Every structure is written in C-alpha cells, then in structure tokens.
Tab-separated table of C-alpha atoms in Angstrom:
chain	number	residue	atom	x	y	z
Q	1	LYS	CA	2.288	8.005	-16.319
Q	2	GLN	CA	3.855	7.046	-13.029
Q	3	GLU	CA	3.700	3.457	-12.424
Q	4	VAL	CA	4.078	2.684	-8.330
Q	5	THR	CA	4.790	-1.189	-7.787
Q	6	GLN	CA	5.127	-3.062	-4.847
Q	7	ILE	CA	6.846	-6.462	-4.074
Q	8	PRO	CA	5.190	-9.000	-2.661
Q	9	ALA	CA	1.889	-8.646	-2.905
Q	10	ALA	CA	1.389	-10.574	0.221
Q	11	LEU	CA	4.351	-11.908	3.381
Q	12	SER	CA	3.992	-14.020	6.051
Q	13	VAL	CA	6.868	-14.200	8.969
Q	14	PRO	CA	7.529	-15.795	12.227
Q	15	GLU	CA	6.734	-13.134	15.097
Q	16	GLY	CA	10.310	-11.229	15.707
Q	17	GLU	CA	11.535	-11.660	12.491
Q	18	ASN	CA	13.395	-8.516	10.411
Q	19	LEU	CA	11.559	-8.077	6.832
Q	20	VAL	CA	11.596	-5.709	3.913
Q	21	LEU	CA	9.039	-4.125	1.623
Q	22	ASN	CA	9.679	-3.083	-1.469
Q	23	CYS	CA	8.333	-0.105	-3.588
Q	24	SER	CA	9.774	0.688	-6.957
Q	25	PHE	CA	8.608	4.122	-9.363
Q	26	THR	CA	9.430	4.477	-12.913
Q	27	ASP	CA	9.332	8.331	-13.195
Q	28	SER	CA	12.043	10.109	-10.677
Q	29	ALA	CA	10.664	13.004	-10.914
Q	30	ILE	CA	9.117	13.349	-7.490
Q	31	TYR	CA	8.490	15.292	-4.298
Q	32	ASN	CA	8.577	12.838	-1.852
Q	33	LEU	CA	7.733	9.285	-0.920
Q	34	GLN	CA	5.250	8.333	1.517
Q	35	TRP	CA	4.489	4.434	3.416
Q	36	PHE	CA	1.002	3.680	4.735
Q	37	ARG	CA	-0.325	1.078	6.579
Q	38	GLN	CA	-4.416	0.287	6.445
Q	39	ASP	CA	-5.850	-2.383	8.678
Q	40	PRO	CA	-8.696	-4.383	7.195
Q	41	GLY	CA	-11.786	-2.030	6.821
Q	42	LYS	CA	-10.178	1.498	7.604
Q	43	GLY	CA	-8.218	4.212	6.675
Q	44	LEU	CA	-4.969	5.244	5.753
Q	45	THR	CA	-2.279	5.677	8.926
Q	46	SER	CA	0.994	7.499	7.432
Q	47	LEU	CA	3.877	5.955	8.106
Q	48	LEU	CA	6.834	7.522	7.040
Q	49	LEU	CA	7.378	10.647	4.817
Q	50	ILE	CA	10.912	10.899	3.253
Q	51	GLN	CA	11.698	14.417	1.168
Q	52	SER	CA	13.066	14.179	-2.124
Q	53	SER	CA	16.116	15.534	-1.076
Q	54	GLN	CA	16.287	12.887	2.062
Q	55	ARG	CA	17.832	9.400	1.920
Q	56	GLU	CA	16.010	7.797	4.762
Q	57	GLN	CA	13.230	8.315	7.376
Q	58	THR	CA	13.426	6.700	10.961
Q	59	SER	CA	10.668	6.570	13.329
Q	60	GLY	CA	10.733	3.557	16.276
Q	61	ARG	CA	11.388	-0.087	14.764
Q	62	LEU	CA	10.635	1.389	11.837
Q	63	ASN	CA	13.265	2.854	8.723
Q	64	ALA	CA	12.119	3.541	5.186
Q	65	SER	CA	15.139	4.646	2.580
Q	66	LEU	CA	14.842	6.921	-0.911
Q	67	ASP	CA	16.815	5.946	-3.600
Q	68	LYS	CA	15.105	8.622	-5.865
Q	69	SER	CA	17.944	7.794	-9.498
Q	70	SER	CA	17.043	4.162	-8.967
Q	71	GLY	CA	13.350	4.817	-8.202
Q	72	ARG	CA	13.426	2.783	-4.961
Q	73	SER	CA	11.897	2.494	-1.200
Q	74	THR	CA	12.197	0.006	1.042
Q	75	LEU	CA	10.468	-0.328	4.364
Q	76	TYR	CA	12.391	-2.215	7.393
Q	77	ILE	CA	11.006	-3.558	10.173
Q	78	ALA	CA	12.667	-5.119	12.979
Q	79	ALA	CA	11.197	-7.694	15.482
Q	80	SER	CA	8.131	-8.091	13.887
Q	81	GLN	CA	4.723	-8.466	16.369
Q	82	PRO	CA	1.720	-9.654	15.093
Q	83	GLY	CA	0.796	-6.344	15.647
Q	84	ASP	CA	2.260	-4.957	12.822
Q	85	SER	CA	-0.170	-7.166	10.651
Q	86	ALA	CA	-2.168	-5.322	7.874
Q	87	THR	CA	-1.597	-3.640	4.221
Q	88	TYR	CA	1.570	-1.401	3.771
Q	89	LEU	CA	1.153	0.655	0.694
Q	90	CYS	CA	3.790	2.831	-0.787
Q	91	ALA	CA	2.989	6.153	-2.537
Q	92	VAL	CA	4.557	8.705	-4.725
Q	93	LEU	CA	3.712	12.664	-4.557
Q	94	GLY	CA	4.569	12.897	-8.362
Q	95	ASP	CA	5.111	16.635	-10.316
Q	96	SER	CA	1.403	17.514	-9.913
Q	97	GLY	CA	2.534	18.246	-6.676
Q	98	TYR	CA	-0.596	16.929	-4.673
Q	99	ALA	CA	-1.510	13.648	-6.545
Q	100	LEU	CA	-0.370	10.555	-4.681
Q	101	ASN	CA	0.547	7.450	-6.965
Q	102	PHE	CA	-0.108	4.658	-4.782
Q	103	GLY	CA	1.681	1.055	-5.463
Q	104	LYS	CA	-1.319	-2.410	-4.466
Q	105	GLY	CA	0.235	-2.819	-1.346
Q	106	THR	CA	1.870	-5.542	0.550
Q	107	SER	CA	-0.313	-7.248	2.637
Q	108	LEU	CA	2.025	-8.439	6.208
Q	109	LEU	CA	0.599	-10.999	8.667
Q	110	VAL	CA	3.293	-11.821	11.178
Q	111	THR	CA	1.841	-15.356	13.068
Q	112	PRO	CA	2.911	-15.501	17.352
C	1	GLY	CA	-6.796	17.387	17.331
C	2	ALA	CA	-9.497	16.113	14.976
C	3	GLY	CA	-8.439	14.596	12.099
C	4	VAL	CA	-10.496	13.988	8.639
C	5	SER	CA	-13.917	12.803	9.129
C	6	GLN	CA	-15.853	11.485	6.820
C	7	THR	CA	-19.312	10.529	6.712
C	8	PRO	CA	-21.655	7.845	6.191
C	9	SER	CA	-18.751	5.377	7.282
C	10	ASN	CA	-20.814	2.537	4.795
C	11	LYS	CA	-23.754	3.403	2.305
C	12	VAL	CA	-25.426	0.727	0.943
C	13	THR	CA	-27.802	2.361	-2.401
C	14	GLU	CA	-29.523	0.547	-5.279
C	15	LYS	CA	-28.279	1.120	-9.048
C	16	GLY	CA	-29.289	4.117	-10.653
C	17	LYS	CA	-29.815	6.459	-7.721
C	18	TYR	CA	-27.603	9.245	-6.220
C	19	VAL	CA	-25.586	9.429	-3.467
C	20	GLU	CA	-23.253	12.486	-1.602
C	21	LEU	CA	-20.075	11.749	0.481
C	22	ARG	CA	-19.351	14.462	3.141
C	23	CYS	CA	-16.008	14.806	3.618
C	24	ASP	CA	-14.712	16.931	6.905
C	25	PRO	CA	-10.616	18.233	6.630
C	26	ILE	CA	-8.665	18.706	9.636
C	27	SER	CA	-9.023	22.731	10.907
C	28	GLY	CA	-6.565	24.920	8.989
C	29	HIS	CA	-6.113	22.543	6.238
C	30	THR	CA	-6.587	24.267	2.546
C	31	ALA	CA	-6.041	21.821	0.587
C	32	LEU	CA	-8.508	18.631	0.665
C	33	TYR	CA	-8.166	15.296	-1.940
C	34	TRP	CA	-10.184	13.409	-3.163
C	35	TYR	CA	-9.074	9.226	-3.840
C	36	ARG	CA	-11.062	6.285	-4.384
C	37	GLN	CA	-10.219	2.592	-3.700
C	38	SER	CA	-11.504	-0.535	-5.590
C	39	LEU	CA	-10.818	-4.200	-3.700
C	40	GLY	CA	-7.382	-4.585	-3.788
C	41	GLN	CA	-6.241	-1.426	-5.121
C	42	GLY	CA	-4.193	1.383	-4.020
C	43	PRO	CA	-6.177	4.354	-3.780
C	44	GLU	CA	-6.415	6.303	-6.930
C	45	PHE	CA	-6.745	10.410	-7.605
C	46	LEU	CA	-9.986	11.616	-8.159
C	47	ILE	CA	-10.229	15.484	-7.471
C	48	TYR	CA	-8.106	18.332	-5.598
C	49	PHE	CA	-9.509	21.017	-4.152
C	50	GLN	CA	-7.166	24.108	-3.215
C	51	GLY	CA	-9.355	26.181	-0.985
C	52	THR	CA	-13.088	26.413	-2.730
C	53	GLY	CA	-12.199	25.774	-6.685
C	54	ALA	CA	-11.412	22.325	-7.997
C	55	ALA	CA	-8.145	22.535	-8.782
C	56	ASP	CA	-7.813	18.987	-11.148
C	57	ASP	CA	-10.469	16.848	-11.410
C	58	SER	CA	-8.668	14.937	-13.998
C	59	GLY	CA	-9.384	11.759	-11.873
C	60	LEU	CA	-13.055	11.678	-12.356
C	61	PRO	CA	-13.799	9.015	-13.917
C	62	ASN	CA	-16.496	10.379	-15.710
C	63	ASP	CA	-19.619	12.902	-15.601
C	64	ARG	CA	-21.553	10.781	-13.157
C	65	PHE	CA	-19.116	12.355	-10.616
C	66	PHE	CA	-19.025	15.663	-9.187
C	67	ALA	CA	-17.384	17.432	-6.185
C	68	VAL	CA	-17.704	20.342	-4.276
C	69	ARG	CA	-15.993	22.205	-0.959
C	70	PRO	CA	-18.759	25.743	-1.312
C	71	GLU	CA	-16.790	27.204	1.885
C	72	GLY	CA	-13.641	25.963	1.576
C	73	SER	CA	-13.593	23.386	4.417
C	74	VAL	CA	-16.070	20.696	3.981
C	75	SER	CA	-16.613	19.037	1.107
C	76	THR	CA	-19.264	16.446	-0.679
C	77	LEU	CA	-18.564	13.832	-3.477
C	78	LYS	CA	-21.483	13.559	-5.072
C	79	ILE	CA	-22.382	10.605	-7.390
C	80	GLN	CA	-25.475	10.407	-10.007
C	81	ARG	CA	-27.309	7.800	-11.108
C	82	THR	CA	-25.007	5.222	-9.895
C	83	GLU	CA	-23.409	2.327	-10.834
C	84	ARG	CA	-22.685	-1.339	-9.625
C	85	GLY	CA	-18.705	-0.780	-11.152
C	86	ASP	CA	-18.508	2.487	-8.299
C	87	SER	CA	-18.299	0.271	-5.604
C	88	ALA	CA	-15.110	0.873	-3.668
C	89	VAL	CA	-13.827	2.710	-0.796
C	90	TYR	CA	-14.196	6.500	-1.148
C	91	LEU	CA	-11.221	8.140	1.071
C	92	CYS	CA	-10.629	12.224	2.012
C	93	ALA	CA	-7.267	13.638	2.420
C	94	SER	CA	-6.430	17.205	3.696
C	95	SER	CA	-3.309	19.202	3.955
C	96	PHE	CA	-1.724	22.518	4.595
C	97	SER	CA	-1.201	23.857	0.758
C	98	GLY	CA	2.419	22.871	-1.128
C	99	ALA	CA	3.713	19.853	-2.129
C	100	ALA	CA	5.997	18.984	0.822
C	101	TYR	CA	2.920	18.699	3.373
C	102	GLU	CA	2.186	16.064	3.665
C	103	GLN	CA	-1.167	14.219	3.293
C	104	TYR	CA	-3.852	13.209	6.329
C	105	PHE	CA	-6.525	10.602	5.095
C	106	GLY	CA	-9.908	9.830	6.864
C	107	PRO	CA	-10.907	6.285	7.562
C	108	GLY	CA	-13.186	6.308	4.314
C	109	THR	CA	-16.610	5.869	3.263
C	110	ARG	CA	-17.287	2.249	1.926
C	111	LEU	CA	-19.684	2.405	-0.838
C	112	THR	CA	-21.885	-0.707	-2.101
C	113	VAL	CA	-24.182	-0.422	-5.071
C	114	THR	CA	-26.475	-3.037	-5.424
C-alpha cells in the first residue's frame, strides 16, 4: 500500500524567505505526483502536476521536483508571502491509475 | 468555465439519519471521484466512476455508503444510518479519462453528525 509522508507537519517563516516542503512515498510505481493547496474550510487547488517521466515543474514562484527512484518530491516556494499561508498537500497517483494517495499535509504560516 | 460544484456546502444531521451529498463535475469529464477528509488528515479515496458505472468502490468504508451516477454526469453519495465517525469533509473530483489527466476538486461538503 502506497504511503505518503510530508515533512514538516507545520512551518512558520517570516515573509520573504525561500522554503522547501518535502514529500516522500513508498512505492515508486506512480503515474504522476501533484501538489495541492488547501485554505481553511476550502477545497483543493492544484498547484503543480509532475508526470512520472518528468523531473520538475515550475509555476511562478513555485518549483516542484520529482525523484521517482528515491520516492521523493520537494516543493520550493521562493520569496514567500503572507498570502501563501495554507496547507500544502502532496498526492501520488499510483498503479491504480485513478486513486490519489495523499499525505497529511504541511501547514504553512508566513508572517508579515 | 465552471468548476466542480458540490451541494450542500455544509450538512448537520443527527446520528442515525440518512444524507445525500451531490457533486456536479466539469462538463465533458467522464471520470468522477469521491474522497473523504477527516480533520488533520489528507483526503482518502472512496470511489471512482468511469461514465455511469462505479469502476472501483473499494474505498467505501462499509455498506452504509453508496454512490450513484445514473446519467454519467452528476453523482450522489448516499450515507445511511449516519454515525458520528462519518463526520468529515467529502470531496468530489472530476477529470478526463486516463491516468495522465489532472483531477479537479470541488469545494467539498462538510458533514457533521451530532
């Protein structure tokens, strides 16, 4: 069974800092990996999707990398802003081809 | 265009009652998914529809849970004899068919069983 772990569980940084969120998964047989953002009481907003054949994806201040063989992904956020405060979830699409396996998330607080 | 919509946004019900949660997917998406998110946890897979049929319902916790998608568009998740442990946010997602396609999530329904 695919297990997805996110470290750290919570993170507080001052505005302007660059930061890295980590995600690890136990089964390297994946189709893709997605990073989501979840604001309190809201649904999930997809940030980046990396196909298994890709190494990284970038969108604005966000960069996600994937090392499938070692079962790791990182989400890099440059020049953090208070508006980045949210929970960030990592999810892998395993060999079922449809069921996403999620980590518990990293709760990020960016202070002004 | 319109995203995935879910109704109601919040539902409070008494233990033992029956509830229905509705999901309206993005137009043209043939695949539809239900997930459940308990407090402090990531979402967990419940069921996957390909068209009108449930291709995989292995994530449904027990036989009190049932979901339908009769016309291949709107889906309803039905929970009988609700229990306090059913309290969670129920998320719906849709996508085009195929593993390479991104799943788009709705805002969720927060279910509270008192």
